mmCIF file of C-alpha atoms in Angstrom:
data_model
loop_
_atom_site.group_PDB
_atom_site.id
_atom_site.type_symbol
_atom_site.label_atom_id
_atom_site.label_comp_id
_atom_site.label_asym_id
_atom_site.label_seq_id
_atom_site.Cartn_x
_atom_site.Cartn_y
_atom_site.Cartn_z
ATOM 1 C CA MET A 1 -41.503 101.623 51.127
ATOM 2 C CA ARG A 2 -39.127 102.990 53.440
ATOM 3 C CA LEU A 3 -39.924 103.767 57.088
ATOM 4 C CA GLU A 4 -36.951 106.505 59.543
ATOM 5 C CA GLY A 5 -37.393 106.870 62.933
ATOM 6 C CA LYS A 6 -35.066 108.661 65.784
ATOM 7 C CA ASN A 7 -33.444 105.623 67.131
ATOM 8 C CA THR A 8 -34.160 103.184 64.264
ATOM 9 C CA GLN A 9 -32.023 102.650 61.634
ATOM 10 C CA PRO A 10 -33.283 103.333 57.706
ATOM 11 C CA MET A 11 -35.145 99.757 56.657
ATOM 12 C CA SER A 12 -36.752 99.590 53.850
ATOM 13 C CA ILE A 13 -40.159 97.208 53.224
ATOM 14 C CA THR A 14 -40.567 95.017 49.877
ATOM 15 C CA ILE A 15 -43.851 94.260 49.408
ATOM 16 C CA SER A 16 -43.445 91.822 46.052
ATOM 17 C CA SER A 17 -46.660 91.635 44.127
ATOM 18 C CA LYS A 18 -45.987 87.799 42.814
ATOM 19 C CA PRO A 19 -48.023 86.251 44.975
ATOM 20 C CA THR A 20 -51.142 88.356 43.696
ATOM 21 C CA SER A 21 -50.028 87.915 40.601
ATOM 22 C CA ILE A 22 -50.555 84.296 41.221
ATOM 23 C CA VAL A 23 -54.092 84.371 43.281
ATOM 24 C CA HIS A 24 -55.179 86.105 39.743
ATOM 25 C CA LYS A 25 -53.773 83.827 38.024
ATOM 26 C CA LYS A 26 -55.195 80.504 39.856
ATOM 27 C CA LYS A 27 -58.397 81.803 39.322
ATOM 28 C CA ARG A 28 -58.515 82.378 36.203
ATOM 29 C CA VAL A 29 -57.226 79.447 35.392
ATOM 30 C CA ASN A 30 -59.856 78.354 37.709
ATOM 31 C CA ALA A 31 -63.084 80.164 35.639
ATOM 32 C CA ARG A 32 -61.241 78.585 32.332
ATOM 33 C CA ASP A 33 -61.967 75.393 33.573
ATOM 34 C CA ILE A 34 -65.058 75.979 34.600
ATOM 35 C CA GLN A 35 -66.092 77.481 31.455
ATOM 36 C CA TYR A 36 -64.491 74.024 29.801
ATOM 37 C CA PHE A 37 -66.878 71.722 31.638
ATOM 38 C CA LEU A 38 -69.835 73.685 31.564
ATOM 39 C CA LEU A 39 -69.078 73.065 27.419
ATOM 40 C CA LEU A 40 -68.227 69.800 28.005
ATOM 41 C CA LEU A 41 -70.997 68.606 29.988
ATOM 42 C CA PRO A 42 -74.169 68.507 26.980
ATOM 43 C CA PRO A 43 -72.347 65.949 24.780
ATOM 44 C CA LEU A 44 -70.460 63.890 27.860
ATOM 45 C CA VAL A 45 -74.179 64.081 29.133
ATOM 46 C CA PHE A 46 -75.592 62.341 26.048
ATOM 47 C CA PHE A 47 -72.903 60.396 25.557
ATOM 48 C CA ILE A 48 -73.112 58.733 29.167
ATOM 49 C CA VAL A 49 -76.841 58.126 28.501
ATOM 50 C CA ALA A 50 -76.868 57.442 25.190
ATOM 51 C CA MET A 51 -73.747 54.929 24.645
ATOM 52 C CA ILE A 52 -72.337 54.405 28.165
ATOM 53 C CA ILE A 53 -75.628 53.085 29.604
ATOM 54 C CA PRO A 54 -77.165 51.008 26.863
ATOM 55 C CA LEU A 55 -73.814 49.367 26.729
ATOM 56 C CA ILE A 56 -73.982 48.265 30.101
ATOM 57 C CA MET A 57 -77.677 47.392 29.745
ATOM 58 C CA GLY A 58 -76.994 44.758 26.559
ATOM 59 C CA ILE A 59 -73.829 43.409 28.644
ATOM 60 C CA TYR A 60 -76.718 42.535 31.704
ATOM 61 C CA ASN A 61 -78.513 41.369 29.410
ATOM 62 C CA SER A 62 -76.605 39.212 27.747
ATOM 63 C CA PHE A 63 -76.276 37.234 30.898
ATOM 64 C CA THR A 64 -79.858 36.562 31.037
ATOM 65 C CA ASP A 65 -82.744 34.607 29.428
ATOM 66 C CA TRP A 66 -84.681 38.552 28.097
ATOM 67 C CA ASP A 67 -86.385 37.589 25.588
ATOM 68 C CA GLY A 68 -87.126 41.935 24.677
ATOM 69 C CA ILE A 69 -90.729 41.554 26.146
ATOM 70 C CA SER A 70 -91.456 40.666 29.525
ATOM 71 C CA LEU A 71 -90.526 42.143 32.770
ATOM 72 C CA GLU A 72 -88.625 39.633 34.079
ATOM 73 C CA LYS A 73 -84.844 38.473 33.510
ATOM 74 C CA ASN A 74 -82.814 35.669 35.008
ATOM 75 C CA TRP A 75 -79.187 34.615 35.582
ATOM 76 C CA ILE A 76 -77.718 32.272 33.573
ATOM 77 C CA GLY A 77 -74.105 32.998 33.210
ATOM 78 C CA PHE A 78 -72.522 32.684 30.167
ATOM 79 C CA THR A 79 -74.963 30.197 28.645
ATOM 80 C CA ASN A 80 -75.276 32.438 26.170
ATOM 81 C CA TYR A 81 -71.819 32.644 24.915
ATOM 82 C CA ILE A 82 -71.275 29.247 24.980
ATOM 83 C CA GLU A 83 -74.443 28.767 22.377
ATOM 84 C CA ILE A 84 -72.773 31.614 20.288
ATOM 85 C CA SER A 85 -70.077 29.126 19.796
ATOM 86 C CA LYS A 86 -71.770 26.294 18.032
ATOM 87 C CA ASP A 87 -74.191 28.426 16.506
ATOM 88 C CA GLU A 88 -73.562 28.218 12.579
ATOM 89 C CA MET A 89 -75.545 30.946 11.131
ATOM 90 C CA PHE A 90 -73.383 33.441 13.487
ATOM 91 C CA ILE A 91 -70.265 31.902 12.295
ATOM 92 C CA GLN A 92 -71.225 31.859 8.144
ATOM 93 C CA SER A 93 -72.619 35.724 8.596
ATOM 94 C CA PHE A 94 -69.130 36.126 10.864
ATOM 95 C CA LYS A 95 -67.171 34.858 7.709
ATOM 96 C CA PHE A 96 -69.663 36.425 4.997
ATOM 97 C CA THR A 97 -69.187 39.580 6.596
ATOM 98 C CA GLY A 98 -65.446 38.920 7.289
ATOM 99 C CA LEU A 99 -65.059 38.621 3.421
ATOM 100 C CA PHE A 100 -67.025 41.286 2.887
ATOM 101 C CA MET A 101 -64.703 43.863 4.650
ATOM 102 C CA ILE A 102 -61.395 42.307 3.460
ATOM 103 C CA PHE A 103 -62.194 42.713 -0.667
ATOM 104 C CA ASN A 104 -63.906 46.256 0.354
ATOM 105 C CA THR A 105 -60.946 47.628 1.821
ATOM 106 C CA ILE A 106 -58.819 46.352 -0.660
ATOM 107 C CA ILE A 107 -60.689 47.223 -3.781
ATOM 108 C CA GLN A 108 -61.379 50.903 -2.243
ATOM 109 C CA ASN A 109 -58.144 51.960 -1.076
ATOM 110 C CA ILE A 110 -57.027 50.864 -4.510
ATOM 111 C CA ALA A 111 -59.747 52.544 -6.675
ATOM 112 C CA ALA A 112 -59.625 55.738 -4.533
ATOM 113 C CA PHE A 113 -55.864 56.180 -4.498
ATOM 114 C CA PHE A 114 -56.481 55.711 -7.850
ATOM 115 C CA PHE A 115 -58.653 58.558 -9.186
ATOM 116 C CA ALA A 116 -56.863 60.661 -6.650
ATOM 117 C CA VAL A 117 -53.917 60.555 -8.376
ATOM 118 C CA MET A 118 -55.435 60.608 -11.458
ATOM 119 C CA LEU A 119 -57.467 63.575 -10.917
ATOM 120 C CA ASP A 120 -54.452 66.064 -8.998
ATOM 121 C CA SER A 121 -52.857 65.185 -12.360
ATOM 122 C CA SER A 122 -53.277 68.067 -15.394
ATOM 123 C CA ILE A 123 -56.221 66.207 -16.346
ATOM 124 C CA LYS A 124 -58.723 68.411 -17.918
ATOM 125 C CA ALA A 125 -62.465 68.718 -16.722
ATOM 126 C CA LYS A 126 -61.283 67.151 -13.568
ATOM 127 C CA ASN A 127 -63.919 69.273 -11.367
ATOM 128 C CA PHE A 128 -66.462 67.370 -14.075
ATOM 129 C CA TYR A 129 -65.089 63.756 -12.932
ATOM 130 C CA ARG A 130 -64.986 64.512 -9.131
ATOM 131 C CA THR A 131 -68.048 64.646 -9.437
ATOM 132 C CA ILE A 132 -69.250 62.367 -11.316
ATOM 133 C CA ILE A 133 -67.357 59.768 -8.742
ATOM 134 C CA PHE A 134 -68.673 61.427 -5.844
ATOM 135 C CA ALA A 135 -72.556 62.312 -6.207
ATOM 136 C CA PRO A 136 -73.558 58.630 -5.530
ATOM 137 C CA VAL A 137 -72.031 59.206 -1.616
ATOM 138 C CA LEU A 138 -75.077 61.345 -1.557
ATOM 139 C CA LEU A 139 -77.245 58.253 -1.945
ATOM 140 C CA SER A 140 -78.843 56.500 0.654
ATOM 141 C CA PRO A 141 -77.427 52.747 0.944
ATOM 142 C CA ILE A 142 -81.284 51.448 0.379
ATOM 143 C CA LEU A 143 -81.459 53.539 -2.784
ATOM 144 C CA VAL A 144 -78.276 51.966 -4.074
ATOM 145 C CA GLY A 145 -79.239 48.348 -3.163
ATOM 146 C CA GLN A 146 -82.745 48.687 -5.386
ATOM 147 C CA ILE A 147 -80.996 50.896 -8.408
ATOM 148 C CA TRP A 148 -78.315 47.673 -8.664
ATOM 149 C CA THR A 149 -81.278 45.073 -7.732
ATOM 150 C CA LYS A 150 -82.547 47.412 -11.252
ATOM 151 C CA MET A 151 -79.673 46.961 -13.043
ATOM 152 C CA TYR A 152 -79.011 43.196 -12.865
ATOM 153 C CA GLY A 153 -81.973 42.215 -13.151
ATOM 154 C CA THR A 154 -83.808 44.571 -16.301
ATOM 155 C CA ILE A 155 -80.892 47.050 -17.193
ATOM 156 C CA LEU A 156 -77.494 44.718 -17.835
ATOM 157 C CA PRO A 157 -79.423 41.812 -19.442
ATOM 158 C CA SER A 158 -81.023 44.460 -21.835
ATOM 159 C CA ILE A 159 -78.298 45.600 -22.640
ATOM 160 C CA ASN A 160 -76.843 41.898 -23.413
ATOM 161 C CA ASP A 161 -79.961 40.938 -25.736
ATOM 162 C CA ILE A 162 -79.219 43.737 -27.764
ATOM 163 C CA PHE A 163 -75.352 43.515 -28.361
ATOM 164 C CA GLY A 164 -76.251 39.972 -28.627
ATOM 165 C CA LEU A 165 -74.289 39.111 -25.806
ATOM 166 C CA SER A 166 -74.683 35.781 -23.126
ATOM 167 C CA ILE A 167 -73.272 37.428 -19.911
ATOM 168 C CA ASN A 168 -74.359 36.549 -16.296
ATOM 169 C CA PHE A 169 -75.458 39.941 -14.837
ATOM 170 C CA ASN A 170 -77.848 38.246 -12.540
ATOM 171 C CA PHE A 171 -75.531 38.377 -9.359
ATOM 172 C CA PHE A 172 -78.440 38.676 -7.010
ATOM 173 C CA SER A 173 -79.804 35.316 -8.044
ATOM 174 C CA SER A 174 -76.657 32.963 -6.881
ATOM 175 C CA PRO A 175 -74.481 32.393 -3.603
ATOM 176 C CA ASP A 176 -72.083 31.894 -5.509
ATOM 177 C CA THR A 177 -71.976 35.414 -7.003
ATOM 178 C CA VAL A 178 -74.114 37.887 -4.860
ATOM 179 C CA LEU A 179 -70.932 38.596 -2.956
ATOM 180 C CA THR A 180 -69.766 40.145 -6.056
ATOM 181 C CA GLY A 181 -73.032 41.492 -7.112
ATOM 182 C CA LEU A 182 -73.165 43.215 -3.540
ATOM 183 C CA LEU A 183 -68.922 44.678 -3.647
ATOM 184 C CA VAL A 184 -69.710 46.073 -7.340
ATOM 185 C CA ALA A 185 -73.092 48.507 -5.484
ATOM 186 C CA ASN A 186 -71.153 49.280 -2.350
ATOM 187 C CA ASN A 187 -67.753 50.173 -3.944
ATOM 188 C CA TRP A 188 -69.910 52.162 -6.770
ATOM 189 C CA GLN A 189 -71.149 54.483 -4.320
ATOM 190 C CA TRP A 190 -67.875 54.731 -1.410
ATOM 191 C CA ILE A 191 -64.996 55.180 -3.639
ATOM 192 C CA GLY A 192 -65.654 59.153 -4.421
ATOM 193 C CA TYR A 193 -65.938 59.658 -0.459
ATOM 194 C CA TRP A 194 -62.456 58.062 -0.085
ATOM 195 C CA MET A 195 -61.369 59.782 -3.073
ATOM 196 C CA LEU A 196 -61.545 63.144 -1.508
ATOM 197 C CA ILE A 197 -59.372 62.152 1.535
ATOM 198 C CA TYR A 198 -56.768 60.441 -0.197
ATOM 199 C CA LEU A 199 -57.414 63.777 -2.706
ATOM 200 C CA ALA A 200 -56.727 66.090 0.477
ATOM 201 C CA GLY A 201 -53.751 63.942 1.491
ATOM 202 C CA LEU A 202 -52.126 64.847 -2.000
ATOM 203 C CA GLN A 203 -52.878 68.357 -1.835
ATOM 204 C CA ALA A 204 -51.093 68.661 1.556
ATOM 205 C CA VAL A 205 -47.969 67.517 -0.407
ATOM 206 C CA PRO A 206 -45.398 70.680 -0.964
ATOM 207 C CA LYS A 207 -44.673 71.251 -4.240
ATOM 208 C CA ASP A 208 -41.073 71.620 -3.350
ATOM 209 C CA ILE A 209 -40.564 67.518 -2.577
ATOM 210 C CA TYR A 210 -40.758 66.943 -6.264
ATOM 211 C CA GLU A 211 -38.917 69.989 -7.647
ATOM 212 C CA ALA A 212 -35.800 68.843 -5.830
ATOM 213 C CA CYS A 213 -37.254 65.210 -6.673
ATOM 214 C CA THR A 214 -36.474 66.242 -10.058
ATOM 215 C CA VAL A 215 -33.533 68.297 -10.526
ATOM 216 C CA ASP A 216 -31.898 64.799 -8.682
ATOM 217 C CA GLY A 217 -32.925 63.387 -11.758
ATOM 218 C CA GLY A 218 -36.113 61.353 -9.903
ATOM 219 C CA ASN A 219 -38.709 60.586 -13.118
ATOM 220 C CA TRP A 220 -42.253 60.189 -12.237
ATOM 221 C CA TRP A 221 -42.016 55.998 -10.286
ATOM 222 C CA GLN A 222 -39.444 57.393 -7.660
ATOM 223 C CA LYS A 223 -41.722 60.359 -6.750
ATOM 224 C CA PHE A 224 -44.746 58.023 -6.623
ATOM 225 C CA PHE A 225 -43.342 55.452 -4.217
ATOM 226 C CA HIS A 226 -40.415 57.690 -2.554
ATOM 227 C CA ILE A 227 -42.390 61.237 -2.187
ATOM 228 C CA THR A 228 -46.453 60.431 -2.791
ATOM 229 C CA ILE A 229 -46.880 57.000 -0.703
ATOM 230 C CA PRO A 230 -44.849 57.983 2.368
ATOM 231 C CA MET A 231 -46.794 61.461 2.452
ATOM 232 C CA LEU A 232 -49.793 59.831 2.637
ATOM 233 C CA GLY A 233 -49.631 57.602 5.011
ATOM 234 C CA PRO A 234 -51.909 59.432 7.124
ATOM 235 C CA SER A 235 -54.439 59.141 4.424
ATOM 236 C CA ILE A 236 -53.833 55.696 4.072
ATOM 237 C CA THR A 237 -54.786 55.191 7.895
ATOM 238 C CA ILE A 238 -57.949 56.645 7.715
ATOM 239 C CA CYS A 239 -59.314 55.488 4.623
ATOM 240 C CA THR A 240 -58.279 51.822 5.887
ATOM 241 C CA ILE A 241 -59.764 51.780 9.290
ATOM 242 C CA GLY A 242 -62.380 53.883 7.774
ATOM 243 C CA ILE A 243 -63.600 51.267 4.940
ATOM 244 C CA ALA A 244 -63.166 48.065 7.032
ATOM 245 C CA THR A 245 -64.686 49.471 9.854
ATOM 246 C CA GLY A 246 -67.751 50.616 7.922
ATOM 247 C CA SER A 247 -67.686 46.828 6.326
ATOM 248 C CA LEU A 248 -68.563 45.150 9.554
ATOM 249 C CA LYS A 249 -70.729 47.096 10.504
ATOM 250 C CA VAL A 250 -73.086 46.524 6.873
ATOM 251 C CA TYR A 251 -76.777 46.225 6.750
ATOM 252 C CA GLU A 252 -79.147 48.751 4.730
ATOM 253 C CA LEU A 253 -77.201 47.667 1.488
ATOM 254 C CA ILE A 254 -77.891 43.586 2.006
ATOM 255 C CA VAL A 255 -81.746 45.088 3.525
ATOM 256 C CA ALA A 256 -82.338 46.479 -0.143
ATOM 257 C CA SER A 257 -80.981 44.558 -2.745
ATOM 258 C CA THR A 258 -80.420 40.792 -1.656
ATOM 259 C CA GLY A 259 -82.483 40.562 2.214
ATOM 260 C CA GLY A 260 -79.187 38.462 3.099
ATOM 261 C CA GLY A 261 -80.246 35.847 0.306
ATOM 262 C CA PRO A 262 -80.176 33.567 -1.477
ATOM 263 C CA GLY A 263 -81.162 31.581 1.591
ATOM 264 C CA ASP A 264 -79.040 33.137 3.757
ATOM 265 C CA SER A 265 -75.512 33.084 1.425
ATOM 266 C CA SER A 266 -75.615 37.276 2.266
ATOM 267 C CA LYS A 267 -76.684 37.838 5.664
ATOM 268 C CA SER A 268 -74.431 39.925 7.957
ATOM 269 C CA THR A 269 -73.377 39.713 11.446
ATOM 270 C CA ILE A 270 -75.663 42.455 12.198
ATOM 271 C CA MET A 271 -78.324 41.533 10.231
ATOM 272 C CA HIS A 272 -78.420 38.000 12.118
ATOM 273 C CA ILE A 273 -77.784 40.128 15.345
ATOM 274 C CA TYR A 274 -81.392 42.070 13.903
ATOM 275 C CA ASP A 275 -83.182 38.961 13.014
ATOM 276 C CA THR A 276 -82.083 37.290 16.673
ATOM 277 C CA ALA A 277 -83.507 40.163 18.488
ATOM 278 C CA PHE A 278 -86.859 41.132 16.934
ATOM 279 C CA MET A 279 -87.906 38.327 14.746
ATOM 280 C CA SER A 280 -86.686 35.581 16.817
ATOM 281 C CA GLN A 281 -87.749 37.335 20.303
ATOM 282 C CA GLN A 282 -84.265 36.370 21.319
ATOM 283 C CA SER A 283 -82.898 40.189 23.100
ATOM 284 C CA SER A 284 -80.787 38.737 25.081
ATOM 285 C CA TYR A 285 -78.578 36.006 22.994
ATOM 286 C CA ALA A 286 -78.270 38.904 20.658
ATOM 287 C CA SER A 287 -76.922 41.163 22.841
ATOM 288 C CA ALA A 288 -74.541 38.396 23.640
ATOM 289 C CA MET A 289 -73.311 38.133 20.087
ATOM 290 C CA SER A 290 -73.622 42.287 20.088
ATOM 291 C CA VAL A 291 -70.846 42.227 22.689
ATOM 292 C CA VAL A 292 -69.034 39.469 20.962
ATOM 293 C CA PHE A 293 -69.307 41.013 17.536
ATOM 294 C CA LEU A 294 -67.960 44.530 19.878
ATOM 295 C CA LEU A 295 -65.277 43.123 20.695
ATOM 296 C CA VAL A 296 -63.947 41.535 17.061
ATOM 297 C CA LEU A 297 -64.322 45.390 15.946
ATOM 298 C CA LEU A 298 -62.449 46.984 18.453
ATOM 299 C CA ILE A 299 -59.535 44.184 18.260
ATOM 300 C CA PHE A 300 -59.342 44.310 14.908
ATOM 301 C CA ALA A 301 -59.232 48.542 14.768
ATOM 302 C CA PHE A 302 -56.722 48.524 17.727
ATOM 303 C CA ILE A 303 -54.396 45.950 15.649
ATOM 304 C CA GLN A 304 -55.036 48.233 12.377
ATOM 305 C CA LEU A 305 -54.395 50.948 14.051
ATOM 306 C CA LYS A 306 -50.874 50.074 15.932
ATOM 307 C CA VAL A 307 -49.525 48.611 12.482
ATOM 308 C CA LEU A 308 -50.462 51.092 10.433
ATOM 309 C CA ARG A 309 -48.793 53.949 12.804
ATOM 310 C CA LYS A 310 -46.096 52.149 13.108
ATOM 311 C CA ARG A 311 -45.816 51.661 9.034
ATOM 312 C CA GLU A 312 -45.827 55.420 8.896
ATOM 313 C CA VAL A 313 -43.031 56.063 11.492
ATOM 314 C CA GLU A 314 -40.842 53.898 9.207
ATOM 315 C CA LEU A 315 -42.064 55.490 6.046
#
């Protein structure tokens, strides 16, 4: 804008539009932030009510003598946590759960990876095999437990009789074989699920890399160890952490198949916590065991994540 007067020199005044645009931009940002906050508010409230508040209440109860029914709670400090270190049943259930987790993680990872590689090849009827392997995932663990109880107790012994064999398939009847029987049932159900994770990872690997390796004279094994496994690093991380944490929380399968027996030989940590809380009415002691188990899960998941992420970078 130009201003001119009789005794004045021409003077130009330039009005910048920058402040106005900044104000509008700030208004848009604020409006967007409010929209994001409103969208996140319902799940945030649900998370606080369903997760954070019960967690805080459970931690508080672990320092009391509450039986789960009465309104009276007396503060007893670390007494419950001291008792856990002397609880042989808790230590035994923890060992069983640890073995179940270790074997499950190894077997399911290897088997799922093997099936994914096989079904990613040019094999015929691959969709049919994928459906067969994935189908048990759709069943509930309760039904899987009943199916394998029937298999071990009736069907496989009948096959034994037909062929005149003497193989002992009654895995759930002995403390020495009950872990094997549960591993077979659990892996039968979940291998198909993790196979799909590996299959998706394989199909995301660029084919150009394999073609370049072929041009350079690489054989199948060299492609497998130097291309396939490194490119599947994120899938290996997801599957390992998922299988391990899922195995540590096993409950329904054991309830429907062995009930924790024979004796208490197949009782998992979660099952022992449930029995302590609702059968023995020692809710505060069960809360203390839950807190210890939660800490173990968090430490275990953190170590796994750090180690596997570091391995991904090295590959």
